[in-house]
CSV table of C-alpha atoms in Angstrom, one decimal:
chain,number,residue,atom,x,y,z
O,1,UNK,CA,0.0,0.0,0.0
O,2,UNK,CA,1.5,3.3,-1.1
O,3,UNK,CA,0.5,6.4,0.8
O,4,UNK,CA,1.4,9.7,-0.7
O,5,UNK,CA,0.7,13.2,0.8
O,6,UNK,CA,1.8,16.6,-0.4
O,7,UNK,CA,0.7,20.1,-1.3
O,8,UNK,CA,-1.9,19.9,-4.1
O,9,UNK,CA,-0.9,20.9,-7.6
O,10,UNK,CA,-1.8,19.6,-11.1
O,11,UNK,CA,0.1,16.5,-12.3
O,12,UNK,CA,0.8,14.6,-9.0
O,13,UNK,CA,-1.1,11.5,-10.1
O,14,UNK,CA,0.2,11.6,-13.6
O,15,UNK,CA,3.8,11.9,-12.5
O,16,UNK,CA,3.6,9.2,-9.8
O,17,UNK,CA,1.7,6.7,-11.9
O,18,UNK,CA,4.0,7.2,-14.9
O,19,UNK,CA,7.0,6.4,-12.7
O,20,UNK,CA,5.3,3.3,-11.4
O,21,UNK,CA,4.2,2.2,-14.9
O,22,UNK,CA,7.7,2.6,-16.2
O,23,UNK,CA,9.0,0.6,-13.3
O,24,UNK,CA,6.7,-2.3,-14.2
O,25,UNK,CA,4.4,-1.8,-11.2
O,26,UNK,CA,0.8,-2.8,-11.6
O,27,UNK,CA,-1.8,-0.5,-9.9
O,28,UNK,CA,-4.8,-1.9,-8.1
O,29,UNK,CA,-7.6,0.0,-6.3
O,30,UNK,CA,-7.0,3.5,-5.1
O,31,UNK,CA,-8.6,6.3,-3.1
O,32,UNK,CA,-7.3,9.8,-3.7
O,33,UNK,CA,-8.6,13.2,-2.4
O,34,UNK,CA,-7.7,16.8,-1.9
O,35,UNK,CA,-7.9,17.3,1.9
O,36,UNK,CA,-7.3,20.8,3.2
O,37,UNK,CA,-5.0,21.8,0.3
O,38,UNK,CA,-3.0,18.6,0.5
O,39,UNK,CA,-3.4,15.9,-2.1
O,40,UNK,CA,-3.6,12.4,-0.5
O,41,UNK,CA,-3.2,9.1,-2.2
O,42,UNK,CA,-3.8,5.6,-1.0
O,43,UNK,CA,-2.9,3.2,-3.7
O,44,UNK,CA,-2.7,-0.6,-3.9
O,45,UNK,CA,0.3,-1.6,-6.0
O,46,UNK,CA,1.5,-5.0,-7.1
O,47,UNK,CA,5.2,-5.5,-7.7
O,48,UNK,CA,7.9,-8.0,-7.1
O,49,UNK,CA,10.0,-5.1,-5.8
O,50,UNK,CA,10.4,-4.6,-2.1
O,51,UNK,CA,8.8,-1.6,-0.4
O,52,UNK,CA,12.1,0.3,-0.4
O,53,UNK,CA,12.5,-0.3,-4.2
O,54,UNK,CA,9.1,1.2,-4.7
O,55,UNK,CA,10.1,4.3,-2.7
O,56,UNK,CA,13.2,4.6,-4.9
O,57,UNK,CA,11.2,4.3,-8.0
O,58,UNK,CA,9.0,7.3,-7.3
O,59,UNK,CA,11.7,9.0,-5.1
O,60,UNK,CA,12.9,11.5,-7.8
O,61,UNK,CA,9.4,12.7,-8.6
O,62,UNK,CA,8.3,12.8,-4.9
O,63,UNK,CA,11.4,14.8,-4.0
O,64,UNK,CA,10.9,17.3,-6.8
O,65,UNK,CA,7.4,18.0,-5.6
O,66,UNK,CA,7.9,17.7,-1.9
O,67,UNK,CA,5.6,14.6,-1.6
O,68,UNK,CA,5.9,12.3,1.4
O,69,UNK,CA,5.7,8.7,0.4
O,70,UNK,CA,5.2,5.6,2.5
O,71,UNK,CA,5.1,2.0,1.4
O,72,UNK,CA,3.8,-0.9,3.4
O,73,UNK,CA,3.7,-4.5,2.4
O,74,UNK,CA,0.0,-5.6,2.8
O,75,UNK,CA,-2.0,-8.8,2.5
O,76,UNK,CA,-4.5,-7.7,-0.1
O,77,UNK,CA,-6.4,-9.2,-3.0
O,78,UNK,CA,-8.7,-7.8,-5.6
O,79,UNK,CA,-12.2,-9.1,-6.2
O,80,UNK,CA,-13.0,-9.2,-2.5
O,81,UNK,CA,-15.6,-6.4,-2.4
O,82,UNK,CA,-18.1,-6.4,0.4
O,83,UNK,CA,-21.4,-4.9,-0.7
O,84,UNK,CA,-22.7,-2.1,1.5
O,85,UNK,CA,-26.3,-2.4,2.6
O,86,UNK,CA,-26.7,0.9,4.4
O,87,UNK,CA,-25.7,4.5,4.0
O,88,UNK,CA,-25.5,7.1,6.8
O,89,UNK,CA,-25.5,10.7,5.8
O,90,UNK,CA,-24.7,13.2,8.5
O,91,UNK,CA,-24.6,16.9,8.7
O,92,UNK,CA,-24.6,19.6,11.3
O,93,UNK,CA,-22.9,22.6,12.8
O,94,UNK,CA,-19.2,21.6,13.1
O,95,UNK,CA,-18.1,20.8,16.7
O,96,UNK,CA,-15.6,18.4,18.2
O,97,UNK,CA,-16.8,14.8,18.5
O,98,UNK,CA,-19.3,14.3,15.7
O,99,UNK,CA,-17.4,11.5,14.0
O,100,UNK,CA,-16.6,9.8,17.2
O,101,UNK,CA,-20.2,10.0,18.4
O,102,UNK,CA,-21.6,8.7,15.1
O,103,UNK,CA,-19.1,6.0,14.5
O,104,UNK,CA,-19.2,4.7,18.1
O,105,UNK,CA,-23.0,4.3,17.8
O,106,UNK,CA,-22.5,2.5,14.4
O,107,UNK,CA,-19.8,0.2,15.8
O,108,UNK,CA,-22.0,-0.7,18.8
O,109,UNK,CA,-24.7,-1.8,16.2
O,110,UNK,CA,-22.1,-4.0,14.5
O,111,UNK,CA,-21.8,-1.7,11.5
O,112,UNK,CA,-18.7,-2.1,9.4
O,113,UNK,CA,-17.6,1.1,7.6
O,114,UNK,CA,-16.6,0.4,4.0
O,115,UNK,CA,-16.4,3.9,2.7
O,116,UNK,CA,-16.3,7.3,4.6
O,117,UNK,CA,-16.2,10.7,3.0
O,118,UNK,CA,-16.4,13.9,4.9
O,119,UNK,CA,-16.0,17.6,4.4
O,120,UNK,CA,-16.2,20.8,6.2
O,121,UNK,CA,-18.1,23.6,4.5
O,122,UNK,CA,-20.0,26.7,5.6
O,123,UNK,CA,-17.9,29.8,6.6
O,124,UNK,CA,-14.8,30.0,8.7
O,125,UNK,CA,-16.8,31.4,11.7
O,126,UNK,CA,-19.8,29.0,11.2
O,127,UNK,CA,-18.4,25.8,9.8
O,128,UNK,CA,-20.7,22.8,9.0
O,129,UNK,CA,-19.6,19.2,9.0
O,130,UNK,CA,-21.0,16.8,6.3
O,131,UNK,CA,-20.2,13.1,6.2
O,132,UNK,CA,-21.4,10.1,4.2
O,133,UNK,CA,-20.7,6.6,5.3
O,134,UNK,CA,-21.4,3.4,3.3
O,135,UNK,CA,-21.2,0.1,5.2
O,136,UNK,CA,-22.6,-3.2,6.1
O,137,UNK,CA,-24.7,-3.9,9.1
O,138,UNK,CA,-25.9,-7.4,9.9
O,139,UNK,CA,-29.7,-7.4,10.2
O,140,UNK,CA,-30.5,-4.2,8.3
O,141,UNK,CA,-31.0,-0.6,9.1
O,142,UNK,CA,-33.5,-0.8,11.9
O,143,UNK,CA,-30.8,-1.5,14.4
O,144,UNK,CA,-29.1,1.7,13.2
O,145,UNK,CA,-32.2,3.8,13.8
O,146,UNK,CA,-32.1,2.8,17.4
O,147,UNK,CA,-28.3,3.2,17.7
O,148,UNK,CA,-28.3,6.7,16.2
O,149,UNK,CA,-31.3,8.1,18.1
O,150,UNK,CA,-29.1,9.6,20.8
O,151,UNK,CA,-26.9,11.2,18.2
O,152,UNK,CA,-30.0,12.8,16.6
O,153,UNK,CA,-31.2,14.1,19.9
O,154,UNK,CA,-27.8,15.9,20.3
O,155,UNK,CA,-28.7,18.0,17.2
O,156,UNK,CA,-26.9,16.3,14.4
O,157,UNK,CA,-29.0,15.5,11.3
O,158,UNK,CA,-28.7,11.8,10.5
O,159,UNK,CA,-30.2,10.1,7.5
O,160,UNK,CA,-30.2,6.3,7.3
O,161,UNK,CA,-30.9,4.7,4.0
O,162,UNK,CA,-30.8,1.0,3.1
O,163,UNK,CA,-28.7,0.3,0.0
O,164,UNK,CA,-30.4,-2.4,-2.0
O,165,UNK,CA,-28.1,-3.1,-4.9
O,166,UNK,CA,-29.9,-3.9,-8.1
O,167,UNK,CA,-28.3,-6.7,-10.1
O,168,UNK,CA,-29.6,-6.8,-13.7
W,1,UNK,CA,-34.3,-25.6,-22.3
W,2,UNK,CA,-30.9,-24.4,-21.3
W,3,UNK,CA,-29.2,-21.8,-19.1
W,4,UNK,CA,-27.5,-19.5,-21.6
W,5,UNK,CA,-23.9,-18.1,-21.1
W,6,UNK,CA,-23.8,-14.5,-20.0
W,7,UNK,CA,-21.4,-12.1,-21.8
W,8,UNK,CA,-19.0,-10.3,-19.5
W,9,UNK,CA,-17.6,-6.8,-20.0
W,10,UNK,CA,-15.1,-5.9,-21.5
W,11,UNK,CA,-16.6,-8.1,-24.2
W,12,UNK,CA,-17.3,-5.6,-27.0
W,13,UNK,CA,-20.5,-7.4,-28.0
W,14,UNK,CA,-22.1,-5.8,-25.0
W,15,UNK,CA,-21.7,-2.4,-26.8
W,16,UNK,CA,-23.8,-3.5,-29.8
W,17,UNK,CA,-27.2,-2.0,-30.4
W,18,UNK,CA,-29.9,-4.7,-30.7
W,19,UNK,CA,-32.4,-4.9,-33.5
W,20,UNK,CA,-36.2,-5.0,-33.2
W,21,UNK,CA,-38.0,-8.3,-33.0
W,22,UNK,CA,-40.2,-8.7,-36.1
W,23,UNK,CA,-41.4,-12.3,-36.1
W,24,UNK,CA,-43.1,-13.8,-33.1
W,25,UNK,CA,-42.5,-17.3,-34.1
W,26,UNK,CA,-41.4,-20.7,-32.7
W,27,UNK,CA,-37.7,-19.6,-32.8
W,28,UNK,CA,-38.5,-16.6,-30.5
W,29,UNK,CA,-40.5,-18.9,-28.2
W,30,UNK,CA,-37.6,-21.3,-27.9
W,31,UNK,CA,-35.2,-18.4,-27.1
W,32,UNK,CA,-37.7,-17.0,-24.5
W,33,UNK,CA,-37.8,-20.3,-22.7
W,34,UNK,CA,-34.0,-20.4,-22.4
W,35,UNK,CA,-33.9,-16.7,-21.5
W,36,UNK,CA,-36.4,-17.1,-18.7
W,37,UNK,CA,-34.6,-20.1,-17.4
W,38,UNK,CA,-31.3,-18.2,-17.4
W,39,UNK,CA,-32.7,-15.2,-15.4
W,40,UNK,CA,-34.1,-17.6,-12.8
W,41,UNK,CA,-30.9,-19.5,-12.5
W,42,UNK,CA,-29.1,-16.4,-11.3
W,43,UNK,CA,-29.7,-15.8,-7.6
W,44,UNK,CA,-30.5,-12.3,-6.7
W,45,UNK,CA,-30.7,-11.2,-10.3
W,46,UNK,CA,-33.9,-9.1,-11.1
W,47,UNK,CA,-33.5,-8.6,-14.8
W,48,UNK,CA,-31.8,-9.7,-18.0
W,49,UNK,CA,-31.5,-8.3,-21.5
W,50,UNK,CA,-31.2,-10.5,-24.6
W,51,UNK,CA,-27.8,-9.0,-25.7
W,52,UNK,CA,-26.3,-10.2,-22.3
W,53,UNK,CA,-26.8,-13.7,-23.6
W,54,UNK,CA,-25.4,-13.0,-27.1
W,55,UNK,CA,-28.9,-12.5,-28.8
W,56,UNK,CA,-29.0,-9.0,-30.2
W,57,UNK,CA,-32.8,-8.5,-30.3
W,58,UNK,CA,-34.7,-6.0,-28.3
W,59,UNK,CA,-35.9,-8.2,-25.5
W,60,UNK,CA,-35.7,-7.7,-21.8
W,61,UNK,CA,-37.1,-9.6,-18.8
W,62,UNK,CA,-37.6,-8.0,-15.4
W,63,UNK,CA,-38.8,-9.7,-12.3
W,64,UNK,CA,-38.5,-7.9,-9.0
W,65,UNK,CA,-41.3,-9.9,-7.4
W,66,UNK,CA,-38.9,-11.7,-5.1
W,67,UNK,CA,-38.1,-8.4,-3.3
W,68,UNK,CA,-40.4,-8.0,-0.3
W,69,UNK,CA,-42.5,-4.9,0.1
W,70,UNK,CA,-42.1,-3.1,-3.2
W,71,UNK,CA,-44.7,-2.4,-5.9
W,72,UNK,CA,-44.2,-4.5,-9.1
W,73,UNK,CA,-45.9,-5.9,-12.2
W,74,UNK,CA,-44.7,-9.5,-11.6
W,75,UNK,CA,-42.7,-11.1,-14.4
W,76,UNK,CA,-42.3,-8.4,-17.1
W,77,UNK,CA,-41.4,-9.7,-20.6
W,78,UNK,CA,-40.6,-6.6,-22.7
W,79,UNK,CA,-40.2,-7.0,-26.4
W,80,UNK,CA,-39.4,-3.9,-28.5
W,81,UNK,CA,-39.9,-1.8,-25.4
W,82,UNK,CA,-40.1,2.0,-25.3
W,83,UNK,CA,-40.2,4.2,-22.3
W,84,UNK,CA,-43.0,6.7,-23.0
W,85,UNK,CA,-43.0,8.7,-19.9
W,86,UNK,CA,-40.4,9.3,-17.2
W,87,UNK,CA,-40.6,11.2,-14.0
W,88,UNK,CA,-38.4,12.1,-11.0
W,89,UNK,CA,-34.8,10.9,-10.4
W,90,UNK,CA,-33.0,9.1,-7.7
W,91,UNK,CA,-29.5,7.7,-7.1
W,92,UNK,CA,-29.3,4.0,-6.5
W,93,UNK,CA,-26.7,1.3,-6.5
W,94,UNK,CA,-26.5,-1.1,-9.4
W,95,UNK,CA,-24.5,-4.1,-10.4
W,96,UNK,CA,-24.8,-6.3,-13.4
W,97,UNK,CA,-24.3,-10.0,-14.3
W,98,UNK,CA,-22.2,-8.7,-17.1
W,99,UNK,CA,-19.9,-6.7,-14.8
W,100,UNK,CA,-18.9,-9.0,-11.9
W,101,UNK,CA,-17.5,-7.7,-8.6
W,102,UNK,CA,-18.3,-4.0,-9.2
W,103,UNK,CA,-21.2,-1.9,-8.2
W,104,UNK,CA,-21.8,1.8,-8.4
W,105,UNK,CA,-24.3,4.6,-8.2
W,106,UNK,CA,-26.6,5.5,-11.1
W,107,UNK,CA,-29.3,8.1,-11.5
W,108,UNK,CA,-32.6,6.8,-12.8
W,109,UNK,CA,-36.1,8.0,-13.3
W,110,UNK,CA,-38.3,7.0,-10.3
W,111,UNK,CA,-41.5,6.5,-12.3
W,112,UNK,CA,-41.8,5.4,-15.9
W,113,UNK,CA,-44.4,4.1,-18.3
W,114,UNK,CA,-43.1,1.5,-20.7
W,115,UNK,CA,-44.8,0.2,-23.8
W,116,UNK,CA,-43.7,-3.2,-25.1
W,117,UNK,CA,-44.9,-6.2,-27.0
W,118,UNK,CA,-45.5,-9.6,-25.3
W,119,UNK,CA,-44.5,-13.0,-26.6
W,120,UNK,CA,-47.5,-12.9,-29.0
W,121,UNK,CA,-46.6,-9.5,-30.3
W,122,UNK,CA,-49.5,-7.8,-28.5
W,123,UNK,CA,-48.7,-4.3,-27.3
W,124,UNK,CA,-49.0,-3.7,-23.5
W,125,UNK,CA,-48.3,-0.8,-21.3
W,126,UNK,CA,-46.9,-0.9,-17.7
W,127,UNK,CA,-46.4,1.7,-15.0
W,128,UNK,CA,-43.3,1.0,-13.0
W,129,UNK,CA,-41.9,2.8,-10.0
W,130,UNK,CA,-38.8,2.7,-7.7
W,131,UNK,CA,-36.8,-0.5,-7.8
W,132,UNK,CA,-38.8,-2.0,-10.7
W,133,UNK,CA,-38.5,1.2,-12.7
W,134,UNK,CA,-34.7,1.2,-12.1
W,135,UNK,CA,-34.5,-2.5,-13.2
W,136,UNK,CA,-36.4,-1.8,-16.4
W,137,UNK,CA,-34.2,1.2,-17.3
W,138,UNK,CA,-31.0,-0.8,-16.5
W,139,UNK,CA,-32.2,-3.7,-18.9
W,140,UNK,CA,-33.4,-1.3,-21.7
W,141,UNK,CA,-29.9,0.3,-21.7
W,142,UNK,CA,-28.4,-3.1,-22.6
W,143,UNK,CA,-30.5,-3.0,-25.8
W,144,UNK,CA,-28.8,0.2,-26.8
W,145,UNK,CA,-25.3,-1.2,-25.9
W,146,UNK,CA,-25.1,0.8,-22.6
W,147,UNK,CA,-24.0,-0.6,-19.3
W,148,UNK,CA,-24.5,1.0,-15.9
W,149,UNK,CA,-20.8,1.8,-16.1
W,150,UNK,CA,-21.7,4.3,-18.8
W,151,UNK,CA,-23.9,6.2,-16.2
W,152,UNK,CA,-21.9,6.1,-13.0
W,153,UNK,CA,-22.1,9.2,-10.9
W,154,UNK,CA,-19.7,10.3,-8.2
W,155,UNK,CA,-20.1,9.9,-4.5
W,156,UNK,CA,-21.0,13.6,-4.2
W,157,UNK,CA,-24.1,12.9,-6.2
W,158,UNK,CA,-25.4,10.8,-3.3
W,159,UNK,CA,-26.8,14.0,-2.0
W,160,UNK,CA,-29.0,14.3,-5.1
W,161,UNK,CA,-32.1,12.7,-3.7
W,162,UNK,CA,-35.5,12.1,-4.9
W,163,UNK,CA,-37.1,15.2,-6.4
W,164,UNK,CA,-39.0,17.1,-3.7
W,165,UNK,CA,-42.6,17.9,-4.4
């Protein structure tokens, strides 16, 4: 798993993936996002090379653009997706503890987070927090309604929707 | 009767536009029997389009009756189908027999009317909503060489909900 963080600018993905491609590295699944002016990359790569060799491969590009790179050997395989069966959409005035409060309630209900995306919007003096979580909960969304009731009472808007994937 | 093989993307044949059915004959009947058996041999699958089984005629089969608590028309055989009305839009997650191990979000109309011929060539009209409407739109796309991959929307679009009235 390659992790890359650095100040956002155009061309980071192009430069990194070109270096990996030229080095014979195969790319797997990835999650990349601009977070607070930084560009962040989490990227599954497949290579016979050791983690240090990967670092060396993208080292010149990373150094030239002040990117911090980290490579970890992982046990990981493709084609092992878990289908989410519930989506939690949360928004409210930003304050400390929203994520902890929501995810503790979800964890207590046995919810497994598969994908979490959050952003801070609004204005600097009145920020809002918006978060979407897809995941899998055994037994369906009713357990989540109960688990998240205290969170709602604390003034956070929470929408719980079942995800019923259509296969056609 | 036989369970037919399903074409899997990136097979380019899935991009073909299917042609209209013109003869409602014994050959069609034989295909429909296999087609029906194929859909029902796929657990959890609620629809199938003829081009998915390498038969490039405008035929789709939708059956969401196995899902509890949703409105539906039962087993819907749609030959030369056309959507005559569409209303509302919603994001929903879709997968496809022809695209294993990948699902994604797609915007579809929430209510449609569809006009199609049955196995005898008789024109019929159906009103579909929600999950069934989504299934019909997904299958009809196959007849035009489109997969749900052609309509994926980003995660941000999850906040596009049903149209408020």
